[in-house]
Coordinates of C-alpha atoms and ligand atoms in Angstrom, one line a residue:
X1 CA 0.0 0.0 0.0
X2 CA 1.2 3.8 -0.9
X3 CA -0.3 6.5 0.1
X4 CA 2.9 9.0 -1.7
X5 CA 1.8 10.8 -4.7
X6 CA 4.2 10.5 -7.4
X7 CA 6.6 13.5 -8.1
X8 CA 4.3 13.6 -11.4
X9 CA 1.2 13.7 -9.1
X10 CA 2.7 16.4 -7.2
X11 CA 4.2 18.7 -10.1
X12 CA 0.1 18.3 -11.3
X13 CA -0.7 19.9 -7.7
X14 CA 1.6 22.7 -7.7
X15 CA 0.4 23.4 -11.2
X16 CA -3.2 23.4 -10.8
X17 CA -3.1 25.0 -7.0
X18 CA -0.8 28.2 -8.5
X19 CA -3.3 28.3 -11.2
X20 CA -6.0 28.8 -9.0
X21 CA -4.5 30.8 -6.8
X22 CA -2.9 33.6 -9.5
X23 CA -6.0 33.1 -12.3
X24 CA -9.0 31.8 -10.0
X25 CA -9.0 33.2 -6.8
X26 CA -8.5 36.8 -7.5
X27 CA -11.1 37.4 -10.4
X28 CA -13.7 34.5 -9.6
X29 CA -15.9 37.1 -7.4
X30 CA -16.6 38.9 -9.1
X31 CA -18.0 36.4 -12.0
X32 CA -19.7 34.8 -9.2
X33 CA -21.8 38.5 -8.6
X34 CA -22.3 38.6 -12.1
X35 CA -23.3 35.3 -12.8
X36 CA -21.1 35.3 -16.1
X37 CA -18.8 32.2 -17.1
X38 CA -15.7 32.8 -17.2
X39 CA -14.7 31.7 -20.8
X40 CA -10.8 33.1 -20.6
X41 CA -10.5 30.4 -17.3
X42 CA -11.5 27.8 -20.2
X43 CA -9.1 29.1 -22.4
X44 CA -6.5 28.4 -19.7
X45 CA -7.7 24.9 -18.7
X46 CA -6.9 23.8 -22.4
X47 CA -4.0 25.9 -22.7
X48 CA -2.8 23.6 -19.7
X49 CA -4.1 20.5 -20.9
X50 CA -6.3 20.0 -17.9
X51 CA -9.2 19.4 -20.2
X52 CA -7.7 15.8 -21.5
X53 CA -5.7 15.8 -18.7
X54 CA -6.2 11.8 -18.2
X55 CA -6.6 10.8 -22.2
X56 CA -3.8 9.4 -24.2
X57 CA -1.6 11.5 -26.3
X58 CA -2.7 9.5 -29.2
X59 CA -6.0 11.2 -29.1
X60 CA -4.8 15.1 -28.0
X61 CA -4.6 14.5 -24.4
X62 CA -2.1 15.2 -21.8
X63 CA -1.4 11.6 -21.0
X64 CA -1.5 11.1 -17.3
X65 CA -3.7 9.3 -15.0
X66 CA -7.1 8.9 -13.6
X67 CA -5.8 10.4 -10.1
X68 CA -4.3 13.3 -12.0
X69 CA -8.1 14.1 -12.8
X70 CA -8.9 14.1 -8.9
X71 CA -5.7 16.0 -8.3
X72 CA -6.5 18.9 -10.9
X73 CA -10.3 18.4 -9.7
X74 CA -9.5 19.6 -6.0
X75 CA -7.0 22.3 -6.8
X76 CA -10.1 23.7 -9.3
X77 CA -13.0 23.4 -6.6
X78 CA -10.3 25.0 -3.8
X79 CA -11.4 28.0 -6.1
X80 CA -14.4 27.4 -7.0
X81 CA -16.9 24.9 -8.3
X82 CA -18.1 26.3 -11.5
X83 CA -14.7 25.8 -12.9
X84 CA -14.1 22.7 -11.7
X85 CA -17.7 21.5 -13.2
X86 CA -16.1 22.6 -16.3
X87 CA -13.7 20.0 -16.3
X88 CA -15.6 17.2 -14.9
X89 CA -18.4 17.5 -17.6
X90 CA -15.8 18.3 -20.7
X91 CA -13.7 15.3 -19.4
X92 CA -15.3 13.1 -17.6
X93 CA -19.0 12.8 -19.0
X94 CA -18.1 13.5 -22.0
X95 CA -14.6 12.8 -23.5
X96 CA -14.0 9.6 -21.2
X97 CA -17.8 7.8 -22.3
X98 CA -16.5 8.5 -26.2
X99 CA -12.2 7.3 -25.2
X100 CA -14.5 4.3 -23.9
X101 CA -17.2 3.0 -25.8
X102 CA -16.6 5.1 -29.3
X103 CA -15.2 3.3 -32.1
X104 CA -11.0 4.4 -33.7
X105 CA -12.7 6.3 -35.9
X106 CA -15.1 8.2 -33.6
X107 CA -12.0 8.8 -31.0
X108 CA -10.5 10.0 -33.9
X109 CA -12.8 12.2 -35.1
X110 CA -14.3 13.6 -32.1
X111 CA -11.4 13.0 -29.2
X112 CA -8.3 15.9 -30.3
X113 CA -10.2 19.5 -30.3
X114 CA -12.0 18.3 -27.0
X115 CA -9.0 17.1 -25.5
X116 CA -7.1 20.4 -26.3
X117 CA -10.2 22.4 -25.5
X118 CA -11.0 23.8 -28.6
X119 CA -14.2 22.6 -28.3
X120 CA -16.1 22.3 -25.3
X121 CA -18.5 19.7 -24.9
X122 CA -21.1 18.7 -22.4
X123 CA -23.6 15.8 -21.1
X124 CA -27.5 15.9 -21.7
X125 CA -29.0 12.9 -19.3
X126 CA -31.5 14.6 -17.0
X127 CA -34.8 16.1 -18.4
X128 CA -37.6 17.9 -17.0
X129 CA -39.6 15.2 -15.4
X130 CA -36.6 12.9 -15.1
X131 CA -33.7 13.2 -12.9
X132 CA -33.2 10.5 -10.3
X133 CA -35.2 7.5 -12.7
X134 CA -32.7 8.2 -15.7
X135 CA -34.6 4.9 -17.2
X136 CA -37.9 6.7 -17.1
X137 CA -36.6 9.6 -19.6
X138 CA -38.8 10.9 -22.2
X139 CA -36.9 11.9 -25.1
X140 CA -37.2 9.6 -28.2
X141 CA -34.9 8.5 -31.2
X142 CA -36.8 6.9 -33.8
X143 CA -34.7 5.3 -36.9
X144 CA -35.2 7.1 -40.2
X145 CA -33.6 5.4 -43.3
X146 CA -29.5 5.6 -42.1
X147 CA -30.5 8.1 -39.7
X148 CA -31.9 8.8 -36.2
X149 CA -34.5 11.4 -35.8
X150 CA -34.5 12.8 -31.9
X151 CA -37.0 14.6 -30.4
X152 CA -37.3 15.9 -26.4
X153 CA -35.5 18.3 -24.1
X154 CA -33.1 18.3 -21.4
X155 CA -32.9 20.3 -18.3
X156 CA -29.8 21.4 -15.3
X157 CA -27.6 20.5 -18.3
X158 CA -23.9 22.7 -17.0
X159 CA -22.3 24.1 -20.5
X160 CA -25.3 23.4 -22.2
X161 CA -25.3 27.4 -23.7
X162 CA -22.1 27.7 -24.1
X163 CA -20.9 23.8 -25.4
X164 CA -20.0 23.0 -29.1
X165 CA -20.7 18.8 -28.4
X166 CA -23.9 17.5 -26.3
X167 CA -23.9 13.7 -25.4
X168 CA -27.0 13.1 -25.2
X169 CA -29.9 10.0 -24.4
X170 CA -33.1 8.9 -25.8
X171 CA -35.2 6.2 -26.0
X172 CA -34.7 4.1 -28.9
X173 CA -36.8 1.4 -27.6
X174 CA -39.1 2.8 -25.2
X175 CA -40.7 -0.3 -24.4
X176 CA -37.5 -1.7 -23.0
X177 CA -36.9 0.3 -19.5
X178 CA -33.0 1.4 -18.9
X179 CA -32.1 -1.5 -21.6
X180 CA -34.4 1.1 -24.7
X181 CA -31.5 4.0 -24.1
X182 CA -29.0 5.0 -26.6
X183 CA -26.5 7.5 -26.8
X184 CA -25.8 10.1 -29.2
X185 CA -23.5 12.6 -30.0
X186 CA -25.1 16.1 -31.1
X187 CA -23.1 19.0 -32.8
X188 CA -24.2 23.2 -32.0
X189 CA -25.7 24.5 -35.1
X190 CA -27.9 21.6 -36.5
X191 CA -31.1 22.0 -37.3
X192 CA -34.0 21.4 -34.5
X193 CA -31.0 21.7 -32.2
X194 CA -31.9 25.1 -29.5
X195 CA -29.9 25.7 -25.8
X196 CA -30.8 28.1 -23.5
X197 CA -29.5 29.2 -19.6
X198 CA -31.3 28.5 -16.7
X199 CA -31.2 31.7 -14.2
X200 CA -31.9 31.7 -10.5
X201 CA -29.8 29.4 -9.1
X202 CA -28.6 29.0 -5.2
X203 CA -24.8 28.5 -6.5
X204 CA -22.4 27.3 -9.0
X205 CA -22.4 31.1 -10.4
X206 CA -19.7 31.1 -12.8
X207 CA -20.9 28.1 -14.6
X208 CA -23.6 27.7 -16.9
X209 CA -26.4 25.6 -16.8
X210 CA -29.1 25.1 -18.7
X211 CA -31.1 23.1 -21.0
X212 CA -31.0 21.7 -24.5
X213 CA -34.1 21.1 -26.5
X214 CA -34.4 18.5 -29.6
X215 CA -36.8 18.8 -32.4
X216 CA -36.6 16.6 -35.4
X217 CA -32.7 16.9 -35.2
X218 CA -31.4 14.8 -38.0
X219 CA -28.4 12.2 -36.4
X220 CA -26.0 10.0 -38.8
X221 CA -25.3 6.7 -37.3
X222 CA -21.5 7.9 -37.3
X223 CA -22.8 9.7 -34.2
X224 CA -24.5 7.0 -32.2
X225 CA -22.1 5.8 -29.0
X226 CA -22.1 2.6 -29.0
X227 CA -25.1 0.0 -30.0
X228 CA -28.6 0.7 -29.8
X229 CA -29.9 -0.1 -26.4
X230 CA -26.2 0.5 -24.5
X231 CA -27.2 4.5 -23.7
X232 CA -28.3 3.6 -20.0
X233 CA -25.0 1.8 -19.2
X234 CA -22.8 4.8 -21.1
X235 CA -24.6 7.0 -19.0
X236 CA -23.9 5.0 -15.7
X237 CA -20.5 4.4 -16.6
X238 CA -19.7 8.4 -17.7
X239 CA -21.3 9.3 -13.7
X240 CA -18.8 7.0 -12.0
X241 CA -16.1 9.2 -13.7
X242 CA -17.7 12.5 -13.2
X243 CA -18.8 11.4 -9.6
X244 CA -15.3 10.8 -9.0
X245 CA -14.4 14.6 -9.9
X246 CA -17.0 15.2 -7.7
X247 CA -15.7 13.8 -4.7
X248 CA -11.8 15.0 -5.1
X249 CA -13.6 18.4 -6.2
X250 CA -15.3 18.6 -2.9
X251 CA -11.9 17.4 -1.1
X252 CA -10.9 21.1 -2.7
X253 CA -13.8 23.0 -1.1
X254 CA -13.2 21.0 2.7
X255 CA -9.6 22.1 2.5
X256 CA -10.1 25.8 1.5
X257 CA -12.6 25.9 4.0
X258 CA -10.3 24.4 6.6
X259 CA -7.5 27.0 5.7
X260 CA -9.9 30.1 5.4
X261 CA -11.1 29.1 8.9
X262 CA -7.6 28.4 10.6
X263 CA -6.5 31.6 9.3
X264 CA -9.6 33.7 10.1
X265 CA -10.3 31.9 14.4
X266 CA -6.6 32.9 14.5
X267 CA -7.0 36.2 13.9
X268 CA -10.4 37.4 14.7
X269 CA -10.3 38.0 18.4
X270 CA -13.2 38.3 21.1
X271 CA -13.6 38.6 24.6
X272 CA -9.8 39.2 24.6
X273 CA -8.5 36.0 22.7
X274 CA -8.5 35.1 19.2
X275 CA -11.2 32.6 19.0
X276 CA -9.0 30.0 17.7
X277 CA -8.4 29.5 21.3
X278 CA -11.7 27.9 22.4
X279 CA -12.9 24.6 22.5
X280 CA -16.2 25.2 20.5
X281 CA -14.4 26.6 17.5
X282 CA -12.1 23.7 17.8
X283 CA -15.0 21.3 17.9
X284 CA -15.4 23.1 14.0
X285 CA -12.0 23.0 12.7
X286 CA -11.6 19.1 13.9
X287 CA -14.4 18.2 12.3
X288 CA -12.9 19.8 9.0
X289 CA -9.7 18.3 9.0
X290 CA -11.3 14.6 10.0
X291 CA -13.8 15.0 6.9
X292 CA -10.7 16.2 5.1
X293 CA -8.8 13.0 5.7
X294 CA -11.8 10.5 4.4
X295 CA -13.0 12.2 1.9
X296 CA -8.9 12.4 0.5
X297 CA -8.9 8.7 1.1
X298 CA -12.5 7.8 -0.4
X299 CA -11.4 10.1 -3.5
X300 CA -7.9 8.8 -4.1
X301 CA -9.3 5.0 -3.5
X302 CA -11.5 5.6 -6.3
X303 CA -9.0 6.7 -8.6
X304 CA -6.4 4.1 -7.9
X305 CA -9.2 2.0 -8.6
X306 CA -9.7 3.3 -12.1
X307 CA -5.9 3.4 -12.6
X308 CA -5.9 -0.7 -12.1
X309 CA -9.1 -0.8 -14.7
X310 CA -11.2 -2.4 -11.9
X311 CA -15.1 -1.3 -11.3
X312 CA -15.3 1.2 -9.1
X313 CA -19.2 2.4 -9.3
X314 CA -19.5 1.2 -5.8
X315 CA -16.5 3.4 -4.5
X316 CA -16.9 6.3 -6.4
X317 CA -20.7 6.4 -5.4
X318 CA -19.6 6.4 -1.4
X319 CA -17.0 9.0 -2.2
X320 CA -19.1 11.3 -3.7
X321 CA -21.7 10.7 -1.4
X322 CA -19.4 11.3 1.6
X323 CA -17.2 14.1 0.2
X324 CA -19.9 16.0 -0.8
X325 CA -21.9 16.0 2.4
X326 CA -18.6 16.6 4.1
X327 CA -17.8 19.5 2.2
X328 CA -21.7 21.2 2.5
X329 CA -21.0 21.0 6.5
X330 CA -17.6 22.0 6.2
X331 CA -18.8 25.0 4.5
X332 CA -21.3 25.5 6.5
X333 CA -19.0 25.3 10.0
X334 CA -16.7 27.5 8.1
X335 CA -19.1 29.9 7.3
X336 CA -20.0 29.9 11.5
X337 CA -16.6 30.3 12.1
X338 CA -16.9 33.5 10.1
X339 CA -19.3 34.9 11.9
X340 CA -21.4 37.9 10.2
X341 CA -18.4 37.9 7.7
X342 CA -19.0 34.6 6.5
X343 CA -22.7 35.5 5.3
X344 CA -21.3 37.7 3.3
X345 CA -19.2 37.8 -0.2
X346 CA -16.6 39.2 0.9
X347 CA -15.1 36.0 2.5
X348 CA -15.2 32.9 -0.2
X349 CA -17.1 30.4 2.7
X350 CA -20.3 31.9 2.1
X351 CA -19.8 31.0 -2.0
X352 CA -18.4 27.5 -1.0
X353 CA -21.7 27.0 0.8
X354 CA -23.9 27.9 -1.9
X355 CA -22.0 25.7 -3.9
X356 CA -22.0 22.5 -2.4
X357 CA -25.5 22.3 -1.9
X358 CA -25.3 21.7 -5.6
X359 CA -23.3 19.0 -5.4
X360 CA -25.3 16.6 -3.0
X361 CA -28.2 17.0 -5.8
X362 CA -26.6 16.6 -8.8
X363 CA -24.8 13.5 -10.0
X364 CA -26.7 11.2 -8.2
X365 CA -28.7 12.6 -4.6
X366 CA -27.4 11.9 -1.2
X367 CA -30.6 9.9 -1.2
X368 CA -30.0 7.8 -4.6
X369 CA -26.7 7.2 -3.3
X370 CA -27.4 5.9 0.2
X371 CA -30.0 3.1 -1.4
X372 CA -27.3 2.2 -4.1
X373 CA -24.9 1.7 -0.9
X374 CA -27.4 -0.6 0.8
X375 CA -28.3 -2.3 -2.3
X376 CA -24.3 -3.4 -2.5
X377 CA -23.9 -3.9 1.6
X378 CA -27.2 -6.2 1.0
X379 CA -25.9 -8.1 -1.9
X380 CA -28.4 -7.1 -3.8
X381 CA -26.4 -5.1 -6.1
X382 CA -23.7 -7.0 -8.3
X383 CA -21.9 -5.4 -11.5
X384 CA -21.5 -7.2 -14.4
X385 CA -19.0 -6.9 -16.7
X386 CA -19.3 -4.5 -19.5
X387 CA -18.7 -4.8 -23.1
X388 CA -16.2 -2.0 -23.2
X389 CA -14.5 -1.1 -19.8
X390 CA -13.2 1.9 -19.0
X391 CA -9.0 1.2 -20.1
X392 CA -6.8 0.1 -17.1
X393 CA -3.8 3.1 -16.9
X394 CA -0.8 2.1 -18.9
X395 CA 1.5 4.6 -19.2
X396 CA 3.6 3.4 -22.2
X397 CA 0.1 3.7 -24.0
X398 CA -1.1 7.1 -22.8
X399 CA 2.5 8.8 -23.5
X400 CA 2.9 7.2 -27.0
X401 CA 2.0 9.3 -29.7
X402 CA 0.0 8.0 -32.8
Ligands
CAA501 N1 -21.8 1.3 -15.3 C1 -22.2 0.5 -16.3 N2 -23.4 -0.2 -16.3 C2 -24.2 0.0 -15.2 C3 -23.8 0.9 -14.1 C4 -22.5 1.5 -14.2 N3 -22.1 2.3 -13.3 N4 -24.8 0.9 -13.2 C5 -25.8 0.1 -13.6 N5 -25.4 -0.4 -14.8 C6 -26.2 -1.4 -15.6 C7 -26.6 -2.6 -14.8 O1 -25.6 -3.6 -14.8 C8 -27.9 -3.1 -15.5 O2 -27.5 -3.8 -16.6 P1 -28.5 -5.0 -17.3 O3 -29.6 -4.2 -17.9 O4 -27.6 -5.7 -18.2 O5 -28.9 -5.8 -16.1 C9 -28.5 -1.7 -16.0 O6 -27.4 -0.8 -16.1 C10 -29.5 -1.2 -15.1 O7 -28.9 -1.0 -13.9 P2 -29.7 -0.9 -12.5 O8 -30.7 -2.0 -12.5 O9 -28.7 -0.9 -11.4 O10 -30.5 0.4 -12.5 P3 -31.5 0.9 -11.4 O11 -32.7 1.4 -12.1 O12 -31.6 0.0 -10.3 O13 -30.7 2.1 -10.7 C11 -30.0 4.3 -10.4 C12 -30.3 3.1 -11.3 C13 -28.9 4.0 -9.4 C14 -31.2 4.9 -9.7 C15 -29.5 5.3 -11.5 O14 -30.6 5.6 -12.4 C16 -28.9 6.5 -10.9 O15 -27.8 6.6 -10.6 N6 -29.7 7.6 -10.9 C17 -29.1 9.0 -10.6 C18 -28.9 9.6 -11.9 C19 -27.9 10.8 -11.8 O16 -26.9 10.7 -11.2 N7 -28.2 11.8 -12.5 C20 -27.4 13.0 -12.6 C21 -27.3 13.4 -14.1 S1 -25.9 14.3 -14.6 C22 -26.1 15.8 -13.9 O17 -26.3 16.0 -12.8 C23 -26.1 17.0 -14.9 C24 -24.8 17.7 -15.1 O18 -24.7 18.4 -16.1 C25 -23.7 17.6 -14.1

């Protein structure tokens, strides 16, 4: 057993924690008050190659590993969410399901101006009516000569107005439950094709979310992700990476919330101490760092897990389960800490509360999560091998250029 990160792992940490710190922290504020994505940050992430940081070179990516995802994950969401949500969609709902299930000539095709982040691309599962009961979605493919026709909408879709790509899921067989799904890759600009932003949100700010509506969009078979009928299990298989940048993201949010409230209890003082000194703010910053601690573990399990090519959906549902509670009450004791200061903007707690709320909704409830976990404790839950795995790690193959 290891617990070291490689110097690699580490020169990924420095790298993503300076950008944060130099290009995130100072201007994300104020994009938060504005509710305006910060496109120049996106510019960055593929300048960097943090938006294929875990693809093989072959296909335009940076060629490092799956914990390099949950390393660059955290140092993002120790900034802020929105641009971490970036990544995970771009990356891991998106580019990973296509490095994964597409055909050469699909990774070929599709995988290089993603994986540089020319083009940004996002994940359309969740609809209006459907969220939790993915299997009970509404939206319809029907086959049309060579072609799929695809008609619906979906909803709480992050990127979705501001995304080139859109994977998206519709029933091809709608008398067949989650085994009638099939997955599809749309392009901006088609016909029948429309997005829109949602406004009003608690948090997440500085990303965008909206929906994506179908209408009679025309789809060639060369963009159909796998076989008819393998949508559901896509789906599934795309959330146990992005649920993974989940749970390192909100190992980002514990620890910033950990440092802003160690720095803050030392200095704030009151009835003539700083109140670092007593027990009950204590009580708050020991529950930080304990959560801290698991949730690193839970996060880093995970991704050594998807570095061996072993199933993980088990693991990366408790970690983002239990890293994203954690970091919603570590944001919440952090925001205590803080005192009247912490309601307001001018400390970053009171953002990093609004915005892991969002976190223990999307990607799978808190709820969904902890009858997934019993369903496995039970034995009642078993995962079957699938027809395309996600690739085991091998770094002579994800350094080798085509
Ligand atoms: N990978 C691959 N295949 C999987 C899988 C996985 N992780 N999980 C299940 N499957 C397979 C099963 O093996 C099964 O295969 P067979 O048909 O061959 O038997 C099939 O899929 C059906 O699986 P289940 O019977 O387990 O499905 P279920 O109905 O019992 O449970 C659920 C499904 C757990 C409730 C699931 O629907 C779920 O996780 N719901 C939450 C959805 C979610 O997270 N939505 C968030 C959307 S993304 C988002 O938030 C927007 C954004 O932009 C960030």
């Amino acid at each position: 057993m290891d617990f070291q990160l490689t110097e690699e792992h580490k020169m990924i940490e420095k790298m993503v924690y300076d950008f944060t710190r130099k290009e995130i922290l100072p201007v994300i504020k104020e994009f938060d008050r504005s509710h305006t994505y910060p496109m120049e940050i996106t510019r960055r992430l593929g300048e960097l190659g943090f938006m294929g940081i875990c693809l093989p070179a072959r296909y335009g990516g940076a060629g490092m590993d799956y914990i390099s995802m949950g390393i660059i994950s955290e140092g993002l969401e120790y900034g802020d969410s929105s641009v971490r949500e970036t990544v995970a969609v771009h990356l891991a709902l998106h580019i990973l399901p296509i490095f994964q299930w597409g055909t050469e000539e699909q990774k070929q095709t599709f995988l290089p101006p993603l994986a540089t982040g020319e083009k940004l691309a996002c994940f359309g599962l969740t609809e209006p009516n459907v969220g939790s009961d993915v299997a009970g979605m509404q939206s319809t493919a029907r086959k049309e000569g060579g072609d799929y026709i695809l008609n619906g909408e979906k909803m709480w879709i992050t990127l979705a107005d501001v995304a080139d790509r859109f994977l998206v899921f519709a029933k091809t067989d709608p008398g067949q439950g989650s085994r009638g799904i099939t997955a599809f890759i749309l392009e901006r600009g088609w016909d029948g094709v429309t997005t829109g932003s949602i406004e009003g949100k608690m948090g997440v700010h500085a990303s965008n979310t909206g929906w994506i509506n179908m209408s009679d969009v025309r789809v060639p078979v060369s963009h159909r992700l796998g076989e008819e009928g393998e949508g559901f299990k896509i789906a599934m298989g795309a959330l146990d990476n992005a649920r993974y940048a989940v749970a390192s993201g909100s190992v980002g949010i514990i620890k910033a919330c950990l440092d802003a409230s160690v720095r803050y209890a030392k200095e704030r003082p009151a009835f003539g101490k700083p109140i670092a000194a007593y027990q009950l703010v204590q009580q708050m910053i020991a529950n930080m760092q304990q959560r801290l601690d698991i949730a690193q573990l839970l996060a880093w399990k995970a991704g050594w897990l998807k570095n061996q090519g072993v199933r993980n959906t088990r693991e990366t549902s408790m970690a983002k389960w239990y890293n994203t509670e954690a970091a919603r009450q570590s944001a919440d004791e952090a925001v205590q800490i803080h005192g009247a200061y912490g309601y307001s903007d001018e400390y970053d707690v009171e953002r990093h509360l609004r915005n892991s709320k969002g976190a223990v909704i999307y990607e799978g409830t808190s709820q969904i999560h902890t009858l997934v976990q019993a369903a496995y404790a039970m034995g009642d839950r078993v995962d079957k091998p699938l027809r395309c795995e996600l690739p085991a790690y091998d770094p002579e193959y994800w350094t080798e250029e085509r």
